[in-house]
XYZ file of C-alpha atoms in Angstrom:
384
model
C -79.578 -172.530 -119.756
C -75.860 -171.350 -120.501
C -73.020 -172.740 -121.110
C -69.176 -172.118 -121.037
C -67.118 -173.482 -123.626
C -64.230 -173.749 -122.856
C -64.911 -175.957 -119.053
C -68.698 -177.335 -120.308
C -69.859 -175.913 -116.853
C -73.942 -175.221 -117.436
C -75.480 -172.811 -115.798
C -79.182 -173.931 -114.820
C -81.925 -171.370 -112.629
C -85.198 -171.275 -112.242
C -87.749 -168.715 -111.567
C -88.079 -167.932 -107.769
C -91.443 -169.291 -105.533
C -94.793 -167.316 -105.485
C -96.930 -166.748 -103.135
C -99.238 -169.936 -104.616
C -96.128 -172.246 -104.447
C -96.126 -172.740 -108.314
C -93.072 -174.527 -109.620
C -91.210 -174.156 -112.876
C -93.198 -177.728 -114.338
C -96.466 -178.465 -113.843
C -95.674 -182.185 -112.116
C -96.734 -183.962 -109.455
C -95.979 -188.069 -109.009
C -99.036 -190.271 -110.048
C -100.376 -191.691 -106.734
C -98.948 -189.349 -105.006
C -99.578 -190.066 -101.279
C -98.769 -194.033 -101.832
C -95.568 -193.275 -103.045
C -94.183 -190.767 -100.421
C -95.581 -193.140 -97.713
C -93.952 -195.881 -99.316
C -90.720 -194.006 -98.929
C -91.131 -194.673 -95.671
C -92.804 -197.802 -95.229
C -88.888 -199.227 -93.689
C -88.496 -195.845 -91.251
C -89.083 -196.607 -88.058
C -91.630 -193.488 -86.666
C -88.940 -190.712 -84.392
C -85.934 -191.515 -86.423
C -84.052 -188.437 -87.478
C -84.135 -187.908 -91.321
C -80.902 -185.663 -92.444
C -79.745 -188.353 -94.678
C -82.986 -189.342 -96.715
C -82.563 -189.751 -100.260
C -85.184 -188.957 -102.368
C -85.933 -189.799 -105.767
C -85.832 -186.744 -108.718
C -89.167 -186.690 -109.047
C -90.318 -185.604 -105.297
C -87.699 -182.765 -106.587
C -88.176 -179.484 -107.829
C -84.934 -177.464 -109.354
C -83.449 -175.743 -106.742
C -81.309 -176.899 -103.782
C -81.651 -175.938 -100.418
C -78.975 -173.255 -100.650
C -80.901 -171.228 -103.745
C -84.027 -171.315 -101.609
C -82.724 -169.841 -98.492
C -81.012 -166.889 -101.416
C -84.225 -166.289 -102.235
C -85.629 -165.121 -98.991
C -82.963 -162.441 -98.837
C -82.552 -161.479 -102.418
C -86.001 -162.086 -104.467
C -88.670 -159.593 -102.793
C -91.615 -157.340 -104.975
C -90.660 -154.895 -102.078
C -86.998 -153.868 -100.589
C -87.996 -154.819 -96.427
C -84.810 -155.079 -95.769
C -83.183 -151.668 -97.075
C -86.035 -150.059 -94.910
C -85.127 -152.119 -91.816
C -82.531 -149.546 -91.203
C -84.367 -146.190 -92.733
C -86.155 -144.883 -89.589
C -84.840 -142.879 -86.791
C -86.868 -143.928 -84.203
C -85.721 -147.346 -82.695
C -89.213 -148.640 -82.611
C -90.136 -148.365 -85.854
C -86.546 -149.864 -87.063
C -87.924 -153.087 -85.029
C -91.268 -153.498 -86.481
C -89.405 -153.322 -89.998
C -87.563 -155.811 -88.919
C -89.978 -158.072 -87.659
C -92.264 -157.099 -91.296
C -88.929 -158.755 -92.826
C -88.220 -160.992 -91.412
C -92.122 -162.917 -91.897
C -91.538 -161.628 -95.757
C -88.200 -164.148 -95.124
C -91.301 -166.903 -95.557
C -91.569 -168.993 -98.788
C -94.603 -171.441 -99.902
C -94.016 -174.726 -99.466
C -95.013 -177.310 -101.972
C -96.488 -180.592 -100.606
C -94.826 -183.280 -102.441
C -91.490 -182.067 -103.322
C -88.135 -180.906 -102.071
C -85.109 -178.733 -103.371
C -81.987 -180.250 -103.312
C -79.970 -181.566 -100.189
C -76.484 -179.489 -101.433
C -72.941 -181.080 -101.366
C -70.289 -180.266 -99.330
C -68.324 -176.566 -100.028
C -71.229 -175.882 -102.250
C -71.547 -171.921 -102.622
C -74.924 -169.336 -103.941
C -73.349 -165.685 -104.608
C -76.298 -163.453 -106.200
C -76.696 -159.652 -106.095
C -79.476 -157.410 -106.067
C -78.342 -153.905 -106.676
C -75.930 -153.216 -103.393
C -77.216 -156.226 -101.762
C -74.687 -158.766 -102.300
C -75.409 -162.572 -100.882
C -73.212 -165.472 -100.296
C -74.300 -168.846 -99.287
C -72.066 -172.333 -98.510
C -72.385 -175.324 -97.577
C -70.147 -175.528 -94.750
C -70.793 -179.851 -93.820
C -73.140 -182.039 -95.247
C -72.808 -184.503 -92.492
C -74.718 -182.851 -90.915
C -75.769 -180.930 -92.701
C -75.458 -177.043 -92.550
C -75.935 -173.863 -94.401
C -74.523 -170.820 -94.315
C -75.329 -167.409 -95.607
C -74.013 -164.163 -95.387
C -74.855 -161.189 -97.035
C -73.751 -157.147 -97.007
C -75.010 -154.354 -98.064
C -72.161 -151.444 -97.453
C -74.828 -148.833 -99.076
C -77.343 -149.186 -97.062
C -74.982 -150.122 -93.991
C -76.967 -154.103 -93.349
C -75.407 -157.340 -92.742
C -76.487 -160.367 -92.558
C -75.525 -164.087 -91.140
C -77.182 -167.149 -91.206
C -75.887 -170.135 -89.433
C -79.514 -172.764 -90.262
C -79.065 -177.080 -90.043
C -82.641 -178.786 -90.643
C -83.046 -181.684 -88.696
C -86.084 -183.533 -90.274
C -87.877 -186.430 -87.874
C -91.021 -188.781 -89.474
C -93.358 -189.094 -86.428
C -95.607 -192.074 -89.097
C -98.348 -189.324 -90.285
C -95.803 -186.147 -90.174
C -92.371 -185.466 -90.980
C -91.438 -182.040 -88.721
C -88.327 -180.621 -89.353
C -86.348 -178.416 -87.157
C -84.673 -175.332 -88.049
C -81.925 -174.662 -86.007
C -78.876 -172.041 -85.098
C -79.572 -168.395 -85.243
C -80.079 -165.634 -87.948
C -78.030 -162.430 -87.238
C -79.463 -159.106 -89.143
C -77.000 -155.889 -88.151
C -77.965 -152.252 -88.767
C -74.209 -151.507 -88.850
C -75.268 -147.089 -89.180
C -77.751 -147.611 -86.187
C -74.860 -150.363 -83.766
C -77.965 -152.360 -83.545
C -78.094 -156.472 -84.111
C -80.827 -158.145 -84.371
C -80.857 -162.395 -83.556
C -84.372 -164.416 -84.617
C -84.806 -168.302 -85.190
C -87.178 -169.933 -87.866
C -90.057 -171.414 -87.315
C -90.560 -175.307 -88.048
C -91.763 -177.316 -90.996
C -94.382 -179.012 -89.950
C -95.614 -181.758 -93.287
C -98.755 -184.210 -93.305
C -99.182 -186.717 -94.526
C -102.870 -188.661 -93.458
C -105.713 -188.314 -92.556
C -105.685 -184.478 -94.825
C -102.216 -183.782 -96.650
C -100.412 -180.778 -96.236
C -97.549 -178.283 -95.102
C -96.925 -175.818 -93.798
C -94.272 -173.284 -91.332
C -95.089 -173.589 -87.810
C -93.471 -173.105 -83.736
C -92.754 -170.470 -82.318
C -89.981 -167.431 -83.225
C -88.548 -164.409 -80.849
C -87.093 -161.744 -82.655
C -84.251 -159.129 -79.796
C -82.190 -156.076 -80.016
C -80.062 -156.219 -76.592
C -78.858 -152.408 -78.047
C -82.973 -150.760 -77.727
C -83.546 -153.481 -75.688
C -87.288 -154.472 -77.826
C -88.264 -158.228 -78.641
C -91.496 -160.178 -80.238
C -92.637 -163.049 -79.966
C -94.241 -164.822 -83.434
C -96.530 -167.818 -82.970
C -96.786 -169.833 -86.441
C -100.478 -171.587 -86.819
C -101.496 -174.523 -88.701
C -104.965 -176.716 -88.678
C -105.013 -179.248 -86.194
C -104.012 -182.713 -87.174
C -107.581 -183.665 -87.908
C -108.178 -179.726 -90.534
C -110.734 -178.775 -87.955
C -109.444 -176.602 -85.462
C -106.948 -173.768 -86.150
C -106.111 -171.106 -88.950
C -104.007 -171.866 -91.613
C -100.209 -169.826 -91.824
C -101.322 -166.897 -89.077
C -99.005 -165.377 -87.255
C -99.921 -164.297 -83.922
C -97.598 -162.001 -81.238
C -96.807 -158.799 -79.385
C -93.912 -156.539 -79.607
C -92.101 -155.931 -76.169
C -89.641 -153.947 -73.604
C -87.530 -156.531 -72.404
C -87.000 -155.003 -69.537
C -90.667 -154.386 -68.067
C -92.150 -157.007 -69.823
C -94.528 -154.319 -70.907
C -96.863 -155.021 -74.539
C -96.326 -152.128 -76.810
C -97.562 -154.099 -80.054
C -100.461 -156.877 -80.565
C -99.997 -158.508 -84.113
C -101.688 -160.738 -86.063
C -102.891 -161.506 -89.138
C -101.294 -164.028 -92.294
C -98.144 -164.412 -93.280
C -99.546 -165.140 -96.793
C -101.772 -162.315 -96.893
C -101.168 -159.389 -94.365
C -100.604 -158.782 -90.195
C -101.454 -155.866 -88.443
C -99.762 -154.072 -85.549
C -102.004 -153.214 -83.453
C -100.996 -150.676 -80.570
C -101.231 -151.143 -76.924
C -102.009 -147.821 -75.698
C -103.818 -145.717 -79.153
C -105.716 -149.075 -79.605
C -104.867 -147.700 -83.444
C -104.259 -151.270 -85.554
C -102.118 -150.535 -88.910
C -100.553 -153.299 -91.993
C -96.732 -154.019 -91.487
C -96.640 -156.867 -93.850
C -98.426 -157.329 -97.115
C -97.392 -160.654 -98.576
C -98.744 -159.215 -102.045
C -96.256 -156.620 -102.226
C -93.679 -158.904 -100.778
C -94.085 -161.725 -104.006
C -95.215 -159.017 -106.495
C -93.285 -159.110 -110.192
C -90.181 -161.270 -108.834
C -87.515 -161.818 -111.777
C -85.276 -164.588 -111.747
C -82.132 -164.274 -111.347
C -79.961 -163.890 -114.878
C -76.032 -164.232 -115.085
C -74.028 -161.154 -115.966
C -70.947 -162.857 -115.974
C -70.573 -166.009 -116.783
C -66.292 -166.695 -116.218
C -67.434 -165.595 -113.179
C -69.864 -168.552 -111.481
C -67.870 -170.559 -109.585
C -67.858 -173.986 -110.250
C -69.328 -174.512 -106.820
C -71.542 -172.771 -107.809
C -75.615 -174.487 -107.303
C -76.913 -174.145 -110.521
C -74.083 -175.256 -111.621
C -73.690 -178.701 -109.396
C -77.253 -178.929 -109.896
C -77.596 -177.824 -113.500
C -78.309 -181.137 -115.807
C -80.529 -182.766 -112.638
C -82.756 -178.980 -113.359
C -82.710 -179.570 -116.629
C -84.208 -183.018 -116.849
C -86.244 -182.566 -113.869
C -88.413 -179.446 -116.320
C -88.270 -181.715 -119.433
C -89.745 -184.644 -116.771
C -86.281 -186.854 -118.486
C -86.978 -188.849 -115.153
C -83.777 -191.430 -116.392
C -81.424 -188.626 -117.295
C -82.433 -187.087 -114.264
C -81.363 -190.415 -112.015
C -78.504 -190.134 -113.968
C -77.473 -186.731 -112.687
C -78.401 -187.250 -108.901
C -76.210 -189.953 -109.211
C -73.752 -188.585 -111.205
C -73.350 -185.648 -108.422
C -73.429 -188.021 -105.522
C -70.530 -190.335 -106.937
C -68.697 -187.085 -107.712
C -68.622 -185.591 -103.894
C -67.658 -189.867 -102.651
C -65.140 -189.173 -104.827
C -63.799 -185.659 -103.318
C -63.786 -187.194 -100.290
C -61.704 -190.870 -101.018
C -59.413 -188.354 -102.292
C -58.887 -186.304 -99.206
C -59.294 -189.323 -96.822
C -55.987 -190.948 -98.434
C -54.074 -187.966 -98.671
C -55.015 -186.935 -94.892
C -56.284 -183.819 -96.063
C -59.636 -182.134 -93.446
C -61.750 -179.582 -95.769
C -61.986 -176.379 -94.515
C -65.512 -173.365 -96.172
C -64.191 -170.678 -98.490
C -66.006 -168.062 -97.070
C -67.002 -168.954 -93.106
C -65.269 -169.938 -90.327
C -66.775 -172.514 -88.393
C -67.849 -173.616 -84.607
C -69.571 -176.251 -83.339
C -70.358 -176.929 -79.968
C -72.503 -179.459 -77.781
C -74.353 -175.956 -76.030
C -74.455 -173.293 -79.147
C -75.028 -175.774 -81.753
C -72.959 -174.562 -84.699
C -71.649 -171.046 -84.958
C -70.866 -168.885 -88.003
C -68.397 -166.084 -88.752
C -68.226 -164.435 -92.348
C -64.177 -164.717 -93.730
C -64.819 -161.346 -95.471
C -66.282 -157.946 -94.023
C -68.132 -157.095 -97.310
C -69.301 -159.829 -99.631
C -68.117 -159.312 -103.233
C -70.567 -158.437 -105.682
C -71.472 -161.448 -108.046
C -71.508 -162.552 -110.693
C -75.550 -164.057 -110.730
C -77.970 -160.690 -110.583
C -81.564 -160.461 -110.032
C -82.952 -157.801 -112.448
C -84.997 -155.042 -110.948
C -86.546 -153.596 -114.187
């Protein structure tokens, strides 16, 4: 924890999620299932839970923006740079598929990150990769990400809207929006979506990623279809955290590789021509030696930084001081309401600082970065 004396800004950074989903603190609410179900006792099946408020006992000490950011800058092996290294377009595409799988993080049953406030930001650098996120809408919640590595000619642009729906015995969160990975020196843009998050309460509690992901690159004419599987409703069928899919030519639909494995273990690609298989993704490499970000330039940290906005709440959760946690969470929410009232009185409209944003009924939310390159961040990821 760091504090900047002149304006009393406090920064609390917590370690990244590990492969087994370890938390910064070993805490679970007593009678967890009963308490979770009690939260939903007045919620009808089919309801949108976008604005459902969780007590701090059901939060872990991170904002959604930090969780998104960690999928890009926290990795034991630099799979993102690998995407632009191969001279062969098919090899580059396979590297992008592997990197896309690497952005999944093990969800934790019973707890969730904080919902970011409007205008909240998260800015972290790892070597020459600079990552910047901003909450560009609060109702509905929409997050934007821009990451650039000028030295390696890579750019990422994401725009995500999470829409959770309550279905009685489970909650399914649809992750709307697209991700773009641009290999600038190759003139290639890869577009992909995200799987959905499925939280089951009964009969067997659990949480997992599920659904279909499509990755396509118009410039090299290749596509991939991935299916993320989970256990069946009763836990008797299905494969936990499985990945199955194929890589094929867009024009001819000819399959080039069959994909099979588990995103928390390994994923292999079988060449349809030769019949040979090779491992394209190894979770142990991705999750090994993960470091906690550190503050390099305290004066450069914005007041909107996630680690500052939620510092009091994160500190209270880690010390399991639930009365203080409740007060801290209420303070953040009340400040946001106060800022909204001031804008309404002045008749001003809030505008994102780092993105141009558009919304259409058919296309949904889209964002475009204002800056060509993300500047180096005051918070960095140690490399050793």
